[in-house]
CSV table of N, CA and C in Angstrom, one decimal:
chain,number,residue,atom,x,y,z
A,43,MET,N,17.3,-50.8,-9.3
A,43,MET,CA,17.6,-51.4,-10.6
A,43,MET,C,19.1,-51.7,-10.7
A,44,ILE,N,19.9,-50.8,-10.1
A,44,ILE,CA,21.4,-51.0,-10.2
A,44,ILE,C,21.8,-52.3,-9.5
A,45,PRO,N,21.3,-52.6,-8.3
A,45,PRO,CA,21.8,-53.9,-7.7
A,45,PRO,C,21.4,-55.1,-8.5
A,46,ALA,N,20.2,-55.1,-9.1
A,46,ALA,CA,19.8,-56.2,-10.0
A,46,ALA,C,20.6,-56.3,-11.2
A,47,ALA,N,21.0,-55.2,-11.8
A,47,ALA,CA,21.9,-55.2,-13.0
A,47,ALA,C,23.3,-55.8,-12.6
A,48,ILE,N,23.8,-55.4,-11.5
A,48,ILE,CA,25.1,-55.8,-11.0
A,48,ILE,C,25.0,-57.3,-10.8
A,49,LEU,N,24.0,-57.8,-10.1
A,49,LEU,CA,23.9,-59.2,-9.8
A,49,LEU,C,23.7,-60.0,-11.2
A,50,PHE,N,23.0,-59.5,-12.1
A,50,PHE,CA,22.9,-60.1,-13.4
A,50,PHE,C,24.2,-60.2,-14.1
A,51,LEU,N,25.0,-59.1,-14.1
A,51,LEU,CA,26.3,-59.2,-14.8
A,51,LEU,C,27.3,-60.1,-14.1
A,52,ILE,N,27.2,-60.2,-12.8
A,52,ILE,CA,28.1,-61.2,-12.1
A,52,ILE,C,27.8,-62.6,-12.6
A,53,PHE,N,26.5,-63.0,-12.6
A,53,PHE,CA,26.2,-64.3,-13.0
A,53,PHE,C,26.4,-64.5,-14.5
A,54,TYR,N,26.2,-63.5,-15.3
A,54,TYR,CA,26.5,-63.5,-16.8
A,54,TYR,C,27.9,-63.8,-17.1
A,55,VAL,N,28.8,-63.1,-16.3
A,55,VAL,CA,30.3,-63.3,-16.5
A,55,VAL,C,30.7,-64.7,-16.1
A,56,VAL,N,30.1,-65.2,-15.0
A,56,VAL,CA,30.3,-66.6,-14.6
A,56,VAL,C,29.8,-67.6,-15.7
A,57,LEU,N,28.7,-67.4,-16.2
A,57,LEU,CA,28.1,-68.2,-17.3
A,57,LEU,C,29.1,-68.3,-18.5
A,58,ILE,N,29.5,-67.1,-18.9
A,58,ILE,CA,30.4,-67.1,-20.1
A,58,ILE,C,31.8,-67.7,-19.8
A,59,THR,N,32.3,-67.5,-18.6
A,59,THR,CA,33.6,-68.1,-18.3
A,59,THR,C,33.5,-69.6,-18.2
A,60,VAL,N,32.5,-70.1,-17.5
A,60,VAL,CA,32.4,-71.6,-17.4
A,60,VAL,C,32.1,-72.2,-18.8
A,61,HIS,N,31.3,-71.5,-19.6
A,61,HIS,CA,31.0,-72.0,-21.0
A,61,HIS,C,32.3,-72.1,-21.8
A,62,ILE,N,33.1,-71.1,-21.8
A,62,ILE,CA,34.3,-71.1,-22.6
A,62,ILE,C,35.3,-72.2,-22.1
A,63,LYS,N,35.5,-72.2,-20.7
A,63,LYS,CA,36.4,-73.2,-20.1
A,63,LYS,C,36.0,-74.6,-20.4
A,64,ALA,N,34.7,-74.9,-20.3
A,64,ALA,CA,34.2,-76.3,-20.5
A,64,ALA,C,34.5,-76.7,-21.9
A,65,PHE,N,34.3,-75.9,-22.9
A,65,PHE,CA,34.6,-76.3,-24.2
A,65,PHE,C,36.0,-76.3,-24.6
A,66,ALA,N,36.8,-75.3,-24.1
A,66,ALA,CA,38.2,-75.2,-24.4
A,66,ALA,C,39.0,-76.4,-23.8
A,67,LYS,N,38.6,-76.9,-22.6
A,67,LYS,CA,39.3,-78.0,-22.0
A,67,LYS,C,38.8,-79.4,-22.4
A,68,GLY,N,37.8,-79.4,-23.2
A,68,GLY,CA,37.3,-80.7,-23.7
A,68,GLY,C,36.4,-81.4,-22.7
A,69,PHE,N,35.7,-80.7,-21.8
A,69,PHE,CA,34.8,-81.4,-20.8
A,69,PHE,C,33.4,-81.8,-21.4
A,70,THR,N,33.2,-81.5,-22.7
A,70,THR,CA,31.9,-81.8,-23.3
A,70,THR,C,32.2,-82.8,-24.5
A,71,PRO,N,31.2,-83.5,-24.9
A,71,PRO,CA,31.3,-84.4,-26.1
A,71,PRO,C,31.5,-83.6,-27.4
A,72,LEU,N,31.3,-82.3,-27.4
A,72,LEU,CA,31.4,-81.5,-28.6
A,72,LEU,C,32.8,-81.1,-28.8
A,73,PRO,N,33.2,-80.7,-30.0
A,73,PRO,CA,34.6,-80.3,-30.3
A,73,PRO,C,35.0,-79.1,-29.6
A,74,LYS,N,36.3,-78.9,-29.4
A,74,LYS,CA,36.7,-77.7,-28.6
A,74,LYS,C,36.4,-76.4,-29.3
A,75,ARG,N,36.3,-76.4,-30.6
A,75,ARG,CA,36.0,-75.2,-31.4
A,75,ARG,C,34.6,-74.6,-31.1
A,76,ALA,N,33.7,-75.4,-30.4
A,76,ALA,CA,32.4,-75.0,-30.1
A,76,ALA,C,32.3,-73.9,-29.0
A,77,TRP,N,33.5,-73.5,-28.4
A,77,TRP,CA,33.5,-72.4,-27.4
A,77,TRP,C,33.0,-71.1,-28.0
A,78,ILE,N,33.1,-71.0,-29.4
A,78,ILE,CA,32.7,-69.7,-30.0
A,78,ILE,C,31.2,-69.5,-29.9
A,79,PHE,N,30.5,-70.5,-29.7
A,79,PHE,CA,29.0,-70.3,-29.6
A,79,PHE,C,28.7,-70.1,-28.1
A,80,ASN,N,28.9,-68.8,-27.7
A,80,ASN,CA,28.5,-68.4,-26.3
A,80,ASN,C,27.7,-67.1,-26.4
A,81,PRO,N,27.0,-66.8,-25.4
A,81,PRO,CA,26.1,-65.7,-25.4
A,81,PRO,C,26.8,-64.3,-25.3
A,82,LEU,N,28.1,-64.3,-25.2
A,82,LEU,CA,28.9,-63.1,-25.2
A,82,LEU,C,28.7,-62.4,-26.6
A,83,PHE,N,28.5,-63.1,-27.6
A,83,PHE,CA,28.3,-62.6,-29.0
A,83,PHE,C,27.1,-61.5,-28.9
A,84,GLY,N,26.0,-61.9,-28.3
A,84,GLY,CA,24.9,-61.0,-28.2
A,84,GLY,C,25.2,-59.8,-27.4
A,85,LEU,N,25.9,-59.9,-26.3
A,85,LEU,CA,26.3,-58.8,-25.4
A,85,LEU,C,27.2,-57.8,-26.2
A,86,LEU,N,28.2,-58.4,-26.9
A,86,LEU,CA,29.1,-57.5,-27.7
A,86,LEU,C,28.3,-56.8,-28.8
A,87,ALA,N,27.4,-57.4,-29.4
A,87,ALA,CA,26.6,-56.8,-30.5
A,87,ALA,C,25.7,-55.7,-29.9
A,88,ALA,N,25.2,-55.9,-28.7
A,88,ALA,CA,24.4,-54.9,-28.0
A,88,ALA,C,25.2,-53.7,-27.7
A,89,MET,N,26.4,-53.9,-27.2
A,89,MET,CA,27.3,-52.7,-26.9
A,89,MET,C,27.6,-51.9,-28.1
A,90,VAL,N,27.8,-52.6,-29.3
A,90,VAL,CA,28.1,-51.9,-30.5
A,90,VAL,C,26.9,-51.1,-31.0
A,91,LEU,N,25.7,-51.6,-30.8
A,91,LEU,CA,24.5,-50.9,-31.2
A,91,LEU,C,24.1,-49.8,-30.2
A,92,LYS,N,24.7,-49.6,-29.1
A,92,LYS,CA,24.3,-48.7,-28.1
A,92,LYS,C,24.9,-47.3,-28.5
A,93,LEU,N,24.4,-46.7,-29.6
A,93,LEU,CA,24.9,-45.4,-30.0
A,93,LEU,C,24.2,-44.3,-29.3
A,94,PRO,N,23.1,-43.8,-29.7
A,94,PRO,CA,22.4,-42.8,-28.9
A,94,PRO,C,21.4,-43.5,-27.9
A,95,ASN,N,21.2,-42.8,-26.8
A,95,ASN,CA,20.3,-43.4,-25.8
A,95,ASN,C,18.8,-43.0,-26.1
A,96,VAL,N,18.3,-43.7,-27.0
A,96,VAL,CA,16.8,-43.4,-27.4
A,96,VAL,C,16.1,-44.8,-27.3
A,97,PRO,N,14.8,-44.7,-27.2
A,97,PRO,CA,14.1,-46.0,-27.0
A,97,PRO,C,14.3,-47.0,-28.1
A,98,LEU,N,14.5,-46.6,-29.3
A,98,LEU,CA,14.7,-47.6,-30.4
A,98,LEU,C,16.0,-48.4,-30.2
A,99,THR,N,17.1,-47.7,-29.9
A,99,THR,CA,18.4,-48.4,-29.7
A,99,THR,C,18.3,-49.2,-28.4
A,100,ASN,N,17.6,-48.8,-27.4
A,100,ASN,CA,17.4,-49.6,-26.2
A,100,ASN,C,16.7,-50.9,-26.5
A,101,ALA,N,15.7,-50.8,-27.3
A,101,ALA,CA,15.0,-52.0,-27.7
A,101,ALA,C,15.9,-53.0,-28.6
A,102,LEU,N,16.7,-52.4,-29.5
A,102,LEU,CA,17.6,-53.2,-30.3
A,102,LEU,C,18.6,-53.9,-29.4
A,103,THR,N,19.2,-53.2,-28.4
A,103,THR,CA,20.2,-53.8,-27.6
A,103,THR,C,19.6,-55.0,-26.8
A,104,ALA,N,18.4,-54.8,-26.3
A,104,ALA,CA,17.7,-55.9,-25.5
A,104,ALA,C,17.5,-57.1,-26.4
A,105,GLY,N,17.2,-56.8,-27.7
A,105,GLY,CA,17.0,-57.9,-28.6
A,105,GLY,C,18.2,-58.6,-29.0
A,106,TRP,N,19.3,-57.9,-29.1
A,106,TRP,CA,20.6,-58.5,-29.4
A,106,TRP,C,21.1,-59.4,-28.3
A,107,ILE,N,20.8,-59.1,-27.1
A,107,ILE,CA,21.2,-60.0,-26.0
A,107,ILE,C,20.5,-61.4,-26.2
A,108,ASN,N,19.2,-61.3,-26.6
A,108,ASN,CA,18.5,-62.6,-26.8
A,108,ASN,C,19.0,-63.3,-28.1
A,109,LEU,N,19.4,-62.5,-29.1
A,109,LEU,CA,20.0,-63.1,-30.2
A,109,LEU,C,21.3,-63.8,-29.9
A,110,GLY,N,22.0,-63.4,-28.9
A,110,GLY,CA,23.2,-64.1,-28.5
A,110,GLY,C,22.9,-65.4,-27.9
A,111,ASN,N,21.7,-65.5,-27.2
A,111,ASN,CA,21.3,-66.9,-26.7
A,111,ASN,C,20.9,-67.8,-27.9
A,112,LEU,N,20.2,-67.2,-28.9
A,112,LEU,CA,19.9,-68.0,-30.1
A,112,LEU,C,21.2,-68.4,-30.8
A,113,TRP,N,22.2,-67.6,-30.9
A,113,TRP,CA,23.5,-67.9,-31.5
A,113,TRP,C,24.1,-69.1,-30.8
A,114,MET,N,24.0,-69.1,-29.4
A,114,MET,CA,24.6,-70.1,-28.6
A,114,MET,C,23.9,-71.5,-28.9
A,115,PHE,N,22.6,-71.5,-28.7
A,115,PHE,CA,21.8,-72.7,-28.8
A,115,PHE,C,21.8,-73.3,-30.2
A,116,GLY,N,21.6,-72.4,-31.2
A,116,GLY,CA,21.6,-72.8,-32.6
A,116,GLY,C,22.9,-73.4,-33.0
A,117,GLY,N,24.0,-72.7,-32.7
A,117,GLY,CA,25.3,-73.2,-33.0
A,117,GLY,C,25.6,-74.5,-32.4
A,118,LEU,N,25.3,-74.7,-31.1
A,118,LEU,CA,25.6,-75.9,-30.4
A,118,LEU,C,24.7,-77.1,-31.0
A,119,LEU,N,23.5,-76.8,-31.3
A,119,LEU,CA,22.6,-77.8,-31.9
A,119,LEU,C,23.1,-78.2,-33.3
A,120,MET,N,23.6,-77.2,-34.1
A,120,MET,CA,24.2,-77.5,-35.4
A,120,MET,C,25.4,-78.4,-35.3
A,121,ILE,N,26.3,-78.1,-34.4
A,121,ILE,CA,27.5,-78.9,-34.2
A,121,ILE,C,27.1,-80.3,-33.6
A,122,LEU,N,26.1,-80.4,-32.8
A,122,LEU,CA,25.7,-81.7,-32.2
A,122,LEU,C,25.2,-82.6,-33.4
A,123,LYS,N,24.4,-82.0,-34.3
A,123,LYS,CA,23.8,-82.8,-35.4
A,123,LYS,C,25.0,-83.3,-36.3
A,124,ARG,N,26.0,-82.5,-36.5
A,124,ARG,CA,27.1,-82.9,-37.3
A,124,ARG,C,27.9,-84.1,-36.7
A,125,ASN,N,28.0,-84.0,-35.3
A,125,ASN,CA,28.7,-85.1,-34.6
A,125,ASN,C,27.9,-86.4,-34.5
A,126,GLU,N,26.6,-86.3,-34.6
A,126,GLU,CA,25.8,-87.5,-34.5
A,126,GLU,C,25.9,-88.3,-35.8
A,127,ARG,N,26.2,-87.6,-37.0
A,127,ARG,CA,26.3,-88.3,-38.2
A,127,ARG,C,27.6,-89.1,-38.4
A,128,THR,N,28.6,-88.6,-37.7
A,128,THR,CA,29.9,-89.3,-37.8
A,128,THR,C,30.1,-90.5,-36.9
């Protein structure tokens, strides 16, 4: 399990880094402020919720990582719709 987790974290850090750099440098048609919509939000929320090591908190942290993905795609779609109107 540990090698798979390490491999996942390596690719996750690359995903977040590329996501932030692409928006911050203006390589997308969306505004530069869209870099805030990245999946790191879900990972940070999961780390905050990781208080005791019981099954309930483990389930909540797994859910928050998925909510980070919803944050990313929902926010980017919201900004995209605003840019289409202008």
